[in-house]
Short mmCIF file of C-alpha atoms and ligand atoms in Angstrom, two decimals:
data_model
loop_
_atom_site.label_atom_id
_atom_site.label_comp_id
_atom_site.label_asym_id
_atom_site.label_seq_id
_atom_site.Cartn_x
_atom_site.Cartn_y
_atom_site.Cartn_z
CA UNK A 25 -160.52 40.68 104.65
CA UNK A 26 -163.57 37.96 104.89
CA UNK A 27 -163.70 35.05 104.15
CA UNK A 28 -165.48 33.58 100.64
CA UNK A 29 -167.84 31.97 101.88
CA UNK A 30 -169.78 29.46 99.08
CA UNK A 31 -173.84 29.31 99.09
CA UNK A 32 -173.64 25.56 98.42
CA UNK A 33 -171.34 22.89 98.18
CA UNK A 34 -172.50 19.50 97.52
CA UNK A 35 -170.40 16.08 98.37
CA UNK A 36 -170.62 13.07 95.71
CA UNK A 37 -171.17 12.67 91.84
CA UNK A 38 -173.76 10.16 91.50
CA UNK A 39 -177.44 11.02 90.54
CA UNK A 40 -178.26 12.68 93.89
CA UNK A 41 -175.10 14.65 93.52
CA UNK A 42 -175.57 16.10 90.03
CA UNK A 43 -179.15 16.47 90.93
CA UNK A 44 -178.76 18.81 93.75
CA UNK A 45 -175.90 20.44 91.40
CA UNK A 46 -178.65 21.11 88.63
CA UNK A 47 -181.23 21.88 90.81
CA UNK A 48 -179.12 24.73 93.37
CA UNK A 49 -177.46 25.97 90.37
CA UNK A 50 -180.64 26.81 88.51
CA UNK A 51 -181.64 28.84 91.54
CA UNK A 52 -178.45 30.70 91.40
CA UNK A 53 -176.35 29.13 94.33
CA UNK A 54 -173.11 28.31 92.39
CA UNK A 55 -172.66 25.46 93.55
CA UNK A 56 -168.73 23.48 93.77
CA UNK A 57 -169.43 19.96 93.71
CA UNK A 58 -166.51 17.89 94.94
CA UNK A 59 -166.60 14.69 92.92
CA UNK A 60 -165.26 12.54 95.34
CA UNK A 61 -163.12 8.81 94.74
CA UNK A 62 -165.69 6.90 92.64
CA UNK A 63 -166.66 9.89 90.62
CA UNK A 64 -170.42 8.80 89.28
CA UNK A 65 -170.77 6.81 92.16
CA UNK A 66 -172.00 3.39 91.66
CA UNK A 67 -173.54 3.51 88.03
CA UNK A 68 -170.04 3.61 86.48
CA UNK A 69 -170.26 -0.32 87.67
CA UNK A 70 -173.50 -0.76 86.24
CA UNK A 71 -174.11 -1.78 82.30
CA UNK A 72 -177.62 -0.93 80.89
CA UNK A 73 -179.77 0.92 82.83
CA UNK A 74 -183.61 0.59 81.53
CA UNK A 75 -185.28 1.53 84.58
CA UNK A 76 -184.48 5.21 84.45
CA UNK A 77 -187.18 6.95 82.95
CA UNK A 78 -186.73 8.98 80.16
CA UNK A 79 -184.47 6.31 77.91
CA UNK A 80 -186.68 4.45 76.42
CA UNK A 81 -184.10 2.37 74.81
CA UNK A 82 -181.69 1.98 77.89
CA UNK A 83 -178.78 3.30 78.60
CA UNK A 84 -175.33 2.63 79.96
CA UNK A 85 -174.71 3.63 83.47
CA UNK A 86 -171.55 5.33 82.35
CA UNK A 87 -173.14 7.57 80.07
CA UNK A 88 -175.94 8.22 82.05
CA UNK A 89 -173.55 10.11 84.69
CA UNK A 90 -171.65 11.44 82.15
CA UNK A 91 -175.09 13.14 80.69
CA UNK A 92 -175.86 14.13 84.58
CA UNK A 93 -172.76 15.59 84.65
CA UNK A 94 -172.93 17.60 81.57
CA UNK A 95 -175.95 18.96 82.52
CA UNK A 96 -175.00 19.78 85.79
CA UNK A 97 -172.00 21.88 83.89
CA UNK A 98 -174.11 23.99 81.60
CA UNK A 99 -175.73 25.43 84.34
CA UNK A 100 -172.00 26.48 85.77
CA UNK A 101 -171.71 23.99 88.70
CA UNK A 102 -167.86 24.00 89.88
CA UNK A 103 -166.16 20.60 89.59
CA UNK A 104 -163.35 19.22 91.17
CA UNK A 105 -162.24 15.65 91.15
CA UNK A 106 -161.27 15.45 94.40
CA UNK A 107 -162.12 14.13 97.77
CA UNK A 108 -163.56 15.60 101.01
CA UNK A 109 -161.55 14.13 103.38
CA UNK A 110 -162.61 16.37 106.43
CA UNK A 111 -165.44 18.49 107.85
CA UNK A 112 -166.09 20.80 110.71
CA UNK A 113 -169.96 21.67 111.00
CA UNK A 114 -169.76 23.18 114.44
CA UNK A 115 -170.70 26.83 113.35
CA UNK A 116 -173.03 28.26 111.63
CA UNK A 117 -170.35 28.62 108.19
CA UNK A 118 -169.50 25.12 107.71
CA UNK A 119 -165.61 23.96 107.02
CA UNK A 120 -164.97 20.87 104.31
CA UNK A 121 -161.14 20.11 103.50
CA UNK A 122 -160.00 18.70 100.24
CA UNK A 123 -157.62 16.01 99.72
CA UNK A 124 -155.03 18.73 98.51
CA UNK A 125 -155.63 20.27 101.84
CA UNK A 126 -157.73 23.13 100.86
CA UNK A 127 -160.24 24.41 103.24
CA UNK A 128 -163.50 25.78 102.00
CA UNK A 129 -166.55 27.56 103.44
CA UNK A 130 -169.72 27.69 102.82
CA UNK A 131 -173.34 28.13 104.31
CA UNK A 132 -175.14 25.23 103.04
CA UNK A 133 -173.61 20.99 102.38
CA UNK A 134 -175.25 19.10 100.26
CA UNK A 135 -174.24 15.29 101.42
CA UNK A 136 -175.00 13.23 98.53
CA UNK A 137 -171.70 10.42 99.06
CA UNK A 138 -173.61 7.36 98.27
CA UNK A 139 -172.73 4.05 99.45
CA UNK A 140 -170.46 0.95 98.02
CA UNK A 141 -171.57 -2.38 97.83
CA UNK A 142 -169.60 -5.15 99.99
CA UNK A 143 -167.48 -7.62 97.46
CA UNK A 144 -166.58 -10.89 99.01
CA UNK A 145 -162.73 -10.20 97.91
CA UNK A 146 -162.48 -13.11 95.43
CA UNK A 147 -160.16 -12.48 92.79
CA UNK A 148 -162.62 -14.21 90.37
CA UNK A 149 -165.19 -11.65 91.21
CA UNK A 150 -163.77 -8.89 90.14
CA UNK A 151 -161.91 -10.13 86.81
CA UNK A 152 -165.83 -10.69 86.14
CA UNK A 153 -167.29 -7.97 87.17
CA UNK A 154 -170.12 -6.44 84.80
CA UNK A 155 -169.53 -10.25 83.11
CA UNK A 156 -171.93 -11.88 85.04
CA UNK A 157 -171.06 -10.47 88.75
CA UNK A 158 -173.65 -7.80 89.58
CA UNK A 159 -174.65 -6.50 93.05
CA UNK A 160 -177.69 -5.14 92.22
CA UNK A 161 -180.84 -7.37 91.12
CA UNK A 162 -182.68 -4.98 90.14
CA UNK A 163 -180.52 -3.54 87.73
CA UNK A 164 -179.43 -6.58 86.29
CA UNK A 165 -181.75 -9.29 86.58
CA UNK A 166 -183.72 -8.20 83.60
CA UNK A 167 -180.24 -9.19 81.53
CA UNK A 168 -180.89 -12.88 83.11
CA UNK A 169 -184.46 -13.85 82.20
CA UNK A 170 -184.74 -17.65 81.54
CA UNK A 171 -181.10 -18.24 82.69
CA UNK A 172 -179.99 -19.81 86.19
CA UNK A 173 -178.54 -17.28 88.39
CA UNK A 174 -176.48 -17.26 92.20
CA UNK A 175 -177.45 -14.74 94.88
CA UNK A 176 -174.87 -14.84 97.76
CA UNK A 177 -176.05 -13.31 101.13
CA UNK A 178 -178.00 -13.88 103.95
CA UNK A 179 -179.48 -10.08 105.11
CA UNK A 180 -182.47 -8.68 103.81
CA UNK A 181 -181.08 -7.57 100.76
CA UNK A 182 -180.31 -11.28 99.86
CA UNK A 183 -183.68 -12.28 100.54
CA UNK A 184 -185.18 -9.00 98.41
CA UNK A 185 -182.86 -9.83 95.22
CA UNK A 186 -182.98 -13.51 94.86
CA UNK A 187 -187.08 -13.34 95.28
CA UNK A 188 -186.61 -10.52 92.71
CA UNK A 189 -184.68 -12.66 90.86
CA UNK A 190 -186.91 -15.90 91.19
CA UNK A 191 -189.48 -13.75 89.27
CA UNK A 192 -187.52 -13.90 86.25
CA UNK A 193 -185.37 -16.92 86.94
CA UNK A 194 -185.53 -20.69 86.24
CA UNK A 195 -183.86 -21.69 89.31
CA UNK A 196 -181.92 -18.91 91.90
CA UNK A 197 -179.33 -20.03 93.92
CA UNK A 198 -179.13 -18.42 97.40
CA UNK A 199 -175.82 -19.26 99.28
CA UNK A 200 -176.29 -18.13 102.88
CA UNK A 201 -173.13 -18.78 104.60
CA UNK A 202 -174.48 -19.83 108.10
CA UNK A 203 -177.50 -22.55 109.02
CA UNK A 204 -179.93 -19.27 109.50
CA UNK A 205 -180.63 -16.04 107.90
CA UNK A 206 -180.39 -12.90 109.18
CA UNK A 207 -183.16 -11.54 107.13
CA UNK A 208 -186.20 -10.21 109.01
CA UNK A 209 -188.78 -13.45 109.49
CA UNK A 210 -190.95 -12.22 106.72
CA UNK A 211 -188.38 -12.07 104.26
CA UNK A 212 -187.38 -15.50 104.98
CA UNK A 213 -190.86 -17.27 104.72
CA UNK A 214 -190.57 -15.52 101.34
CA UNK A 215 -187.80 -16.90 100.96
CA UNK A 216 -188.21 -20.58 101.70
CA UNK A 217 -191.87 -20.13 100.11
CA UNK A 218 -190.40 -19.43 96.42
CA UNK A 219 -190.41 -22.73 94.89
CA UNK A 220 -187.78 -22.12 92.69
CA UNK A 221 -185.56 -20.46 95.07
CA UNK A 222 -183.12 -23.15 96.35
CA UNK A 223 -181.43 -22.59 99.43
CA UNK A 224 -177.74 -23.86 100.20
CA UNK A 225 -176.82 -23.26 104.00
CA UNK A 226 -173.53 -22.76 105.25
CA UNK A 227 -172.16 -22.36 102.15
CA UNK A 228 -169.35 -20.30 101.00
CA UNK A 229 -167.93 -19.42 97.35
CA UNK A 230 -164.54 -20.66 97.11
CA UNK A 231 -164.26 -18.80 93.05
CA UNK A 232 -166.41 -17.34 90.51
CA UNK A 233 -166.18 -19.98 87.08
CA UNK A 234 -165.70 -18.33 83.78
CA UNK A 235 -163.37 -16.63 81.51
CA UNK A 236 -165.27 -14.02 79.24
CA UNK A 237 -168.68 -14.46 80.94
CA UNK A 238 -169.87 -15.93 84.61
CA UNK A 239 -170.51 -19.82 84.18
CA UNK A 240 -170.98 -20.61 87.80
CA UNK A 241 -169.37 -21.14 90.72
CA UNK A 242 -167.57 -23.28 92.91
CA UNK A 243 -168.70 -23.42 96.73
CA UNK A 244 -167.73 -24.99 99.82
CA UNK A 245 -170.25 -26.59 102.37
CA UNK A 246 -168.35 -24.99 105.45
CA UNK A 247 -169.56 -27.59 107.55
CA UNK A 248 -168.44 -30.90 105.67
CA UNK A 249 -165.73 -29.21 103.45
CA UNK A 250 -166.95 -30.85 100.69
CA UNK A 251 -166.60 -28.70 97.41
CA UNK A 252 -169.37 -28.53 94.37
CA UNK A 253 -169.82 -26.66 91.01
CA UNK A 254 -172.96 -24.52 90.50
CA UNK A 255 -174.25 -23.87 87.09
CA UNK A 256 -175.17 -19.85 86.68
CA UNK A 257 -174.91 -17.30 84.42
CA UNK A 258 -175.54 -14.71 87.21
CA UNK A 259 -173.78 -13.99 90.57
CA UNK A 260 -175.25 -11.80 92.39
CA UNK A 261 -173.34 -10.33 95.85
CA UNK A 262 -175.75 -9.42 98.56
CA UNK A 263 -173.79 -8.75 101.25
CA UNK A 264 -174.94 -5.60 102.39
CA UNK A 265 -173.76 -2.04 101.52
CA UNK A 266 -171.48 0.70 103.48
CA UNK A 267 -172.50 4.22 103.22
CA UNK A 268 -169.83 6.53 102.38
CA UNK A 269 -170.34 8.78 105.92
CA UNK A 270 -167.09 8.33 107.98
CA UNK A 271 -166.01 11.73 107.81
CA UNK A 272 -169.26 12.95 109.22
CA UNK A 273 -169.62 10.68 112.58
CA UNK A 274 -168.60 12.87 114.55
CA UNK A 275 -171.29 15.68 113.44
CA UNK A 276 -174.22 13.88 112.13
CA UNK A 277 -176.71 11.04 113.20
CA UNK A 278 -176.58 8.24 111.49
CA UNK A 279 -178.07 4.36 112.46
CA UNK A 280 -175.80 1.97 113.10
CA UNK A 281 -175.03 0.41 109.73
CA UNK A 282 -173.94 4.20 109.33
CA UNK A 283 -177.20 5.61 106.75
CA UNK A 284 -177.57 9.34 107.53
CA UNK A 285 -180.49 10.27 109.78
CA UNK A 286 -182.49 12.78 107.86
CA UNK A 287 -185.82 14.33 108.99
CA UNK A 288 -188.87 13.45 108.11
CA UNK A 289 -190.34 14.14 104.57
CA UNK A 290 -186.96 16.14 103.73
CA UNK A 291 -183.05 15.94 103.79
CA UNK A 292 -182.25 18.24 106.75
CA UNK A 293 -180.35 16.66 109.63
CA UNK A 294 -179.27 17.52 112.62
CA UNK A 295 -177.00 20.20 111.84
CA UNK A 296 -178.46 23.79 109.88
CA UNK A 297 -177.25 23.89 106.76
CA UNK A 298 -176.63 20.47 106.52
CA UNK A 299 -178.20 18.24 104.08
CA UNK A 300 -178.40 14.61 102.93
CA UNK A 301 -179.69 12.77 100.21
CA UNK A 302 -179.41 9.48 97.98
CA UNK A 303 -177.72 6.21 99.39
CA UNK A 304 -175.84 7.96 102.10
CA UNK A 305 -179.00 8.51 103.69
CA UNK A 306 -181.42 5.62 101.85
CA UNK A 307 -181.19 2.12 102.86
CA UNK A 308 -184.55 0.83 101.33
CA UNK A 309 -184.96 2.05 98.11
CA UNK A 310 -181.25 2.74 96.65
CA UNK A 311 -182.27 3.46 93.49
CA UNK A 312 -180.56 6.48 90.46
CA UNK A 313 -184.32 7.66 90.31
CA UNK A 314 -185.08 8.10 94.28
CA UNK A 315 -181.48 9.27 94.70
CA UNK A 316 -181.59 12.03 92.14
CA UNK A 317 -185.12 12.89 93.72
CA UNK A 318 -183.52 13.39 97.13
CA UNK A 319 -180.88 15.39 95.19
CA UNK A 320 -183.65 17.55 94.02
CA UNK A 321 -185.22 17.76 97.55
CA UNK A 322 -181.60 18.86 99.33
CA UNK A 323 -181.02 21.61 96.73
CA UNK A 324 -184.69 23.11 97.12
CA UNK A 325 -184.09 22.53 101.06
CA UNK A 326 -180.57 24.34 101.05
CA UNK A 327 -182.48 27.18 98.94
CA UNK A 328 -185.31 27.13 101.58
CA UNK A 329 -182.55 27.70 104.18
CA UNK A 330 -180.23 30.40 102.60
CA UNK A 331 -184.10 32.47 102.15
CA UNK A 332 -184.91 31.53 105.58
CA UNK A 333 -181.44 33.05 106.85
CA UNK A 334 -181.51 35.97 104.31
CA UNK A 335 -178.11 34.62 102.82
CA UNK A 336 -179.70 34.98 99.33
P1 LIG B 26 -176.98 -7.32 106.38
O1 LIG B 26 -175.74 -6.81 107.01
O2 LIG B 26 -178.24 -7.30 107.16
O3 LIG B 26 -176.75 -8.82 105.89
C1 LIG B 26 -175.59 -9.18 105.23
C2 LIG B 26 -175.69 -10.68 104.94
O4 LIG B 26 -174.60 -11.03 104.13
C3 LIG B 26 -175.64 -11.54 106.20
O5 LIG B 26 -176.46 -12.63 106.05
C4 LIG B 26 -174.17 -11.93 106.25
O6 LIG B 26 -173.97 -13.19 106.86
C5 LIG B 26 -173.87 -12.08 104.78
N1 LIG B 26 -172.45 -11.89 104.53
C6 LIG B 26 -171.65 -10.87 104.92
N2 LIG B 26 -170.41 -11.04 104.46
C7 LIG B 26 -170.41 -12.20 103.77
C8 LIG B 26 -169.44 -12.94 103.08
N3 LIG B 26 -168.18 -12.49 102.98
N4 LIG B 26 -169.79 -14.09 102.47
C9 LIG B 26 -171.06 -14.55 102.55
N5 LIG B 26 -172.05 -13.91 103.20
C10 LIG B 26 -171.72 -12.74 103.80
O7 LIG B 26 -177.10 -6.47 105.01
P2 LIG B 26 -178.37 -6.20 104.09
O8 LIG B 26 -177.89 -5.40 102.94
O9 LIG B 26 -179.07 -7.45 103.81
O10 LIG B 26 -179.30 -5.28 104.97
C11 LIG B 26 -178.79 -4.03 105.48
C12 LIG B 26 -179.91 -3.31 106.26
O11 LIG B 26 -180.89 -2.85 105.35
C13 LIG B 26 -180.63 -4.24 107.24
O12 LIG B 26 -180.97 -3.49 108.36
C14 LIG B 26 -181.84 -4.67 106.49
O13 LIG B 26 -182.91 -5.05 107.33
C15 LIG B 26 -182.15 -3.41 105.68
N6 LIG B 26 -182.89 -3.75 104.47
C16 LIG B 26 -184.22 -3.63 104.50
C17 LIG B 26 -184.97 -3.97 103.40
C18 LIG B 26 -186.43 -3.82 103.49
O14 LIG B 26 -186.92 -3.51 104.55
N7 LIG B 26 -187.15 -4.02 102.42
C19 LIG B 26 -184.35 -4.43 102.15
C20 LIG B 26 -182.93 -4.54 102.24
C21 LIG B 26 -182.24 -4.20 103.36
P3 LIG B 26 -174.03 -13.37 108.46
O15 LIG B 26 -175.47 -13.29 108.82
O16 LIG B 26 -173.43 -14.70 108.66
O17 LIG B 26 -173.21 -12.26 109.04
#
């Protein structure tokens, strides 16, 4: 007997996941869309979200996926909450295994596992989560106009949010943990150029402050010891993120902070069949909007293929 082979199967349940869902199931590849640990992906940690277009009075992140989702169903995409915890991509019929131990195959993958923001592990940070702790600037900052704010981090994306942030801040915080940042040298003349941008070197948060809402923080100067209160109604963490690609080093090519290495001007990598899209692959723009446009881009690519190979 053969085997069932799917058209499509796409990995992740953020934007770029239910896109690609939407998208291949509108062109008639049934897609199964495995929904992964964090189903919704990082917008179920995210409040309001006003910068996706097409909610012109906001909307919460939650919702948002739940709409994706919903949409994605009533075109017949197959859901299962579950993981992918392996994959074999070494023919041309590609192997994923569930968490439940289930093997499937199909022709095409879409890859659309996002990535997590780094947390610095404080207990206080995550009892105030969504309360003032945010790691993403530009989906939060707007909710801190006129008020104080802290931006932890030293990389690029440190730099990025707390000149963001200056824009719409009073005063930003930036605690950068060493006596130099690791931020390209552009981003840190930026950096040290914003007036109201105060840097505190090698400084480390010892807790977030506040009960119901963030109130500041306490830090450490890791060089004296000495302790001090910050004022904020903000905390931002930009300490990087980690792209949800482990199962797929030993297939795919990805950069060394582990972002998917995807061809130029589509999602195709190395492998046939194989595509990428959203965070998992994006490490400038990490946004719902570009993600769910790469979404769109795999499914039409996967399409594009299955024609090409006279699957469909
Ligand atoms: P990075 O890994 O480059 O930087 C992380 C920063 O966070 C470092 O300064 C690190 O300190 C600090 N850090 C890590 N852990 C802690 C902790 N527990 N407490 C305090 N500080 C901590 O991550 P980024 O997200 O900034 O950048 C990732 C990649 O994406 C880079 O290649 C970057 O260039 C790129 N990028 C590019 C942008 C652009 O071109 N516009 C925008 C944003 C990112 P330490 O230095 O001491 O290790």
């Amino acid at each position: 007997m053969s085997e069932d082979v799917r058209l499509c199967t796409i990995i992740g349940s953020g934007p770029a996941g239910y896109t690609a869902a939407i998208y291949a199931a509108r062109a008639g590849l049934k897609p199964l869309l495995y929904t992964g640990k964090e189903p919704g992906g990082q917008l179920m940690i995210t409040n309001d979200v006003e910068n996706y277009p097409g909610y012109p009075d906001g909307i919460m992140g939650p919702q948002m996926m739940e709409d994706f989702k919903k949409q994605a169903q009533r075109f017949d995409t197959d859901i299962k909450s579950e993981m992918i915890t392996e994959v074999d991509l070494s023919g041309p019929i590609h192997y994923l295994t569930s968490e439940t131990g289930e093997k499937i195959a199909t022709h095409t993958v879409i890859i659309s596992t996002g990535a997590s923001a780094k947390w610095l592990g404080l207990e206080s940070e995550t009892k105030l989560m969504n309360k003032g702790v945010s790691a993403c600037a530009v989906c939060d900052g707007f909710f801190y106009r006129g008020k104080e704010v802290i931006v932890v981090g030293g990389g690029d994306t440190a730099a990025e949010e707390a000149t963001y942030l200056a824009k719409l801040c009073p005063t930003v915080h930036l605690l950068v943990r060493r006596d130099e940042m690791r931020a390209s040298k552009i981003m840190q003349k930026r950096v040290l150029n914003t007036t109201n941008l105060q840097v505190h070197w090698n400084t480390e948060t010892v807790e977030v402050l506040g009960e119901e809402e963030v109130t500041g923080a306490k830090v450490k100067n890791n060089k004296t010891g000495e302790e001090s209160v910050i004022d904020a109604k903000g905390f931002f963490v930009a300490i990087g993120h980690k792209p949800n690609t482990q199962i797929f080093s030993n297939w795919l090519d990805m950069n060394e902070a582990g972002y998917l290495i995807t061809g130029a001007d589509s999602t195709t990598t190395k492998v046939g069949g194989v595509f990428a899209s959203g965070d998992a692959q994006d490490h400038v723009y990490r946004q719902a909007v570009t993600a769910a446009g790469t979404g769109c881009m795999a499914a039409l690519d996967a399409e594009r293929y299955l024609a090409a190979k006279e699957i469909i």
